[in-house]
């Protein structure tokens, strides 16, 4: 828990009722939290405030009981481009575009902060790592970090972008496997036709759209 030493001492022997929140609920300013005891607590945050893992909702010294919020955030893929700092401008641009293409081709949301790109967990970790390895983009480092560790570096709208889409995993997963193939089609033939046709899976609008170009 993110607590001062004073609070750690106070809560050391206290009976704690934890309210476990998913990342979607943690972004709300008002919600009904359910503790591990089964009790429900109405939570209302002050304007512009953000829940932090370990926040204390209530503490009663008489009964030595406390209500504490715990956030269960998904890991985040952190791509570090700081190693490109001494590269030639054209190399930095090329590698950045390659990375953007790889991420965009998967329909993954991303937040750019300084020299790092944060990508939320939208499909299985192994699948995301496999995609990154397949593209083999030079000069970058990437690994998963705990969502809770990344929160302090982000603005509220960036937090929502990374953790607010908890309900979209199935959509991302449906389309995942085809996109690696699409990337290679781009590389080899340079035509949009095969990409559009394959990606649409029978969507007539996309198909018609292609013929307007020819």
Coordinates of C-alpha atoms in Angstrom, one line a residue:
X1 CA 0.0 0.0 0.0
X2 CA 1.2 3.5 -0.7
X3 CA 1.1 4.7 2.8
X4 CA 3.3 6.9 5.0
X5 CA 5.1 5.3 7.9
X6 CA 2.5 6.8 10.3
X7 CA -0.4 5.2 8.5
X8 CA 1.5 1.9 8.2
X9 CA 1.8 1.8 12.0
X10 CA -1.8 2.7 12.5
X11 CA -3.0 0.0 10.2
X12 CA -0.5 -2.7 11.3
X13 CA -2.9 -4.3 13.7
X14 CA -6.2 -2.9 12.3
X15 CA -9.0 -5.0 10.8
X16 CA -9.1 -3.9 7.2
X17 CA -12.0 -4.2 4.8
X18 CA -10.5 -4.1 1.3
X19 CA -12.5 -2.8 -1.7
X20 CA -11.0 -4.3 -4.8
X21 CA -11.6 -2.2 -7.9
X22 CA -11.1 -3.1 -11.5
X23 CA -9.4 -0.5 -13.7
X24 CA -12.7 0.7 -15.2
X25 CA -14.3 1.5 -11.8
X26 CA -11.1 3.2 -10.6
X27 CA -11.6 5.9 -13.2
X28 CA -15.1 6.9 -11.9
X29 CA -15.7 9.8 -9.5
X30 CA -18.7 8.1 -7.9
X31 CA -19.4 4.5 -7.4
X32 CA -20.6 1.9 -4.9
X33 CA -17.6 -0.1 -3.6
X34 CA -18.1 -3.6 -2.2
X35 CA -15.6 -4.7 0.5
X36 CA -14.3 -8.2 1.1
X37 CA -16.6 -8.3 4.1
X38 CA -19.6 -8.0 1.7
X39 CA -20.5 -4.5 2.9
X40 CA -21.1 -1.8 0.3
X41 CA -19.7 1.7 0.6
X42 CA -20.7 4.7 -1.5
X43 CA -17.5 6.4 -2.7
X44 CA -17.4 10.0 -4.0
X45 CA -14.2 11.7 -5.0
X46 CA -13.3 15.3 -4.9
X47 CA -13.0 17.0 -8.4
X48 CA -9.8 16.3 -10.3
X49 CA -8.7 13.7 -7.8
X50 CA -7.5 10.2 -8.8
X51 CA -7.7 7.0 -6.8
X52 CA -4.4 5.6 -5.9
X53 CA -3.8 1.9 -4.9
X54 CA -3.9 1.8 -1.1
X55 CA -6.1 4.9 -0.5
X56 CA -7.9 4.8 2.9
X57 CA -11.6 5.6 2.6
X58 CA -12.2 5.4 6.4
X59 CA -10.4 4.7 9.6
X60 CA -11.9 4.3 13.0
X61 CA -9.3 4.4 15.8
X62 CA -11.9 3.3 18.4
X63 CA -12.7 0.0 16.7
X64 CA -9.3 -0.1 15.0
X65 CA -10.9 -0.8 11.6
X66 CA -10.2 0.7 8.2
X67 CA -11.6 0.6 4.7
X68 CA -8.9 0.5 2.0
X69 CA -9.1 0.7 -1.8
X70 CA -7.1 -1.7 -3.9
X71 CA -6.8 -1.3 -7.7
X72 CA -6.3 -4.3 -9.9
X73 CA -4.7 -2.9 -13.0
X74 CA -3.6 -4.8 -16.0
X75 CA 0.1 -4.7 -16.9
X76 CA 1.2 -2.3 -19.6
X77 CA 3.7 -2.9 -22.5
X78 CA 6.3 -0.1 -22.2
X79 CA 8.4 0.5 -25.3
X80 CA 11.5 2.5 -24.6
X81 CA 12.9 4.6 -27.5
X82 CA 15.5 6.4 -25.4
X83 CA 18.2 4.3 -27.1
X84 CA 17.6 6.1 -30.3
X85 CA 18.6 9.5 -28.9
X86 CA 22.0 9.5 -30.6
X87 CA 20.8 8.1 -33.9
X88 CA 20.5 10.1 -37.1
X89 CA 17.1 11.9 -37.5
X90 CA 16.1 9.8 -40.5
X91 CA 16.7 6.6 -38.5
X92 CA 14.7 7.9 -35.6
X93 CA 11.8 8.8 -37.9
X94 CA 12.0 5.5 -39.8
X95 CA 12.0 3.4 -36.6
X96 CA 9.2 5.5 -35.0
X97 CA 7.1 5.0 -38.1
X98 CA 7.8 1.2 -38.1
X99 CA 6.8 1.1 -34.4
X100 CA 3.6 3.1 -35.1
X101 CA 2.8 0.8 -38.0
X102 CA 3.2 -2.3 -35.9
X103 CA 1.1 -1.0 -33.0
X104 CA -1.6 0.6 -35.3
X105 CA -1.9 -2.6 -37.4
X106 CA -3.0 -4.4 -34.2
X107 CA -5.5 -1.7 -33.4
X108 CA -3.7 -1.2 -30.0
X109 CA -4.3 2.1 -28.3
X110 CA -1.1 3.8 -27.1
X111 CA 0.1 6.8 -25.1
X112 CA 3.4 8.5 -25.9
X113 CA 5.2 10.1 -23.0
X114 CA 8.7 11.4 -23.5
X115 CA 10.8 8.7 -25.1
X116 CA 8.4 5.9 -24.0
X117 CA 5.3 4.5 -25.6
X118 CA 2.7 2.8 -23.3
X119 CA 0.5 0.1 -24.8
X120 CA -2.3 -1.4 -22.7
X121 CA -2.8 -5.2 -22.4
X122 CA -5.4 -5.9 -25.0
X123 CA -4.7 -9.5 -25.8
X124 CA -2.5 -12.2 -24.1
X125 CA 0.9 -11.0 -23.0
X126 CA 2.6 -13.8 -25.1
X127 CA 0.7 -12.6 -28.2
X128 CA 1.8 -9.0 -27.7
X129 CA 5.4 -10.0 -27.2
X130 CA 5.3 -12.3 -30.2
X131 CA 4.0 -9.3 -32.4
X132 CA 6.9 -7.1 -31.2
X133 CA 9.4 -9.9 -31.9
X134 CA 8.0 -10.5 -35.3
X135 CA 8.4 -6.9 -36.4
X136 CA 12.0 -6.9 -35.0
X137 CA 12.3 -3.1 -34.7
X138 CA 15.9 -2.1 -34.1
X139 CA 17.1 0.2 -31.3
X140 CA 14.1 -0.2 -29.0
X141 CA 13.5 -2.0 -25.7
X142 CA 10.2 -3.3 -24.5
X143 CA 8.8 -5.1 -21.5
X144 CA 5.6 -5.3 -19.4
X145 CA 5.4 -3.2 -16.2
X146 CA 2.7 -3.2 -13.5
X147 CA -0.1 -0.8 -14.3
X148 CA 0.0 0.5 -10.7
X149 CA 3.7 1.6 -11.2
X150 CA 2.9 3.5 -14.3
X151 CA -0.1 5.5 -13.0
X152 CA 2.0 8.2 -11.3
X153 CA 3.6 9.2 -14.6
X154 CA 0.3 9.7 -16.4
X155 CA -2.4 12.4 -16.7
X156 CA -6.0 11.4 -16.1
X157 CA -6.9 11.3 -19.8
X158 CA -3.9 9.1 -20.4
X159 CA -4.9 6.8 -17.6
X160 CA -8.3 6.4 -19.1
X161 CA -6.8 5.6 -22.5
X162 CA -4.6 2.9 -21.0
X163 CA -7.0 1.4 -18.5
X164 CA -10.5 2.5 -19.5
X165 CA -11.1 -0.1 -22.2
X166 CA -11.4 -3.2 -19.9
X167 CA -14.4 -4.4 -21.9
X168 CA -12.7 -4.5 -25.4
X169 CA -10.4 -7.5 -25.0
X170 CA -12.6 -9.9 -27.1
X171 CA -12.8 -7.4 -30.0
X172 CA -9.0 -7.0 -30.1
X173 CA -8.5 -10.8 -29.8
X174 CA -10.8 -11.5 -32.7
X175 CA -8.6 -9.6 -35.2
X176 CA -5.2 -10.2 -33.8
X177 CA -3.8 -13.1 -35.8
X178 CA -4.6 -11.7 -39.2
X179 CA -2.7 -8.4 -38.7
X180 CA 0.7 -9.9 -38.7
X181 CA 0.0 -11.4 -42.1
X182 CA -1.3 -8.0 -43.3
X183 CA 1.9 -6.3 -42.3
X184 CA 3.9 -8.7 -44.5
X185 CA 1.5 -8.2 -47.5
X186 CA 2.2 -4.5 -47.2
X187 CA 6.0 -5.2 -47.2
X188 CA 6.0 -7.4 -50.3
X189 CA 3.5 -6.2 -52.8
X190 CA 3.1 -2.6 -51.7
X191 CA -0.6 -2.6 -52.7
X192 CA -3.5 -1.7 -50.4
X193 CA -5.9 -4.0 -52.4
X194 CA -5.0 -7.3 -50.7
X195 CA -4.9 -5.7 -47.2
X196 CA -8.3 -4.1 -47.6
X197 CA -9.9 -7.2 -49.1
X198 CA -8.5 -9.6 -46.4
X199 CA -9.2 -7.2 -43.5
X200 CA -12.8 -6.6 -44.5
X201 CA -13.8 -10.3 -44.2
X202 CA -16.6 -9.8 -46.7
X203 CA -17.4 -6.2 -45.7
X204 CA -18.9 -4.9 -49.0
X205 CA -18.3 -1.3 -48.2
X206 CA -14.5 -1.8 -48.0
X207 CA -14.6 -3.9 -51.2
X208 CA -16.5 -1.3 -53.1
X209 CA -14.2 1.4 -51.8
X210 CA -11.2 -0.4 -53.3
X211 CA -12.7 -0.4 -56.8
X212 CA -13.1 3.4 -56.7
X213 CA -9.4 3.7 -56.4
X214 CA -8.6 1.6 -59.5

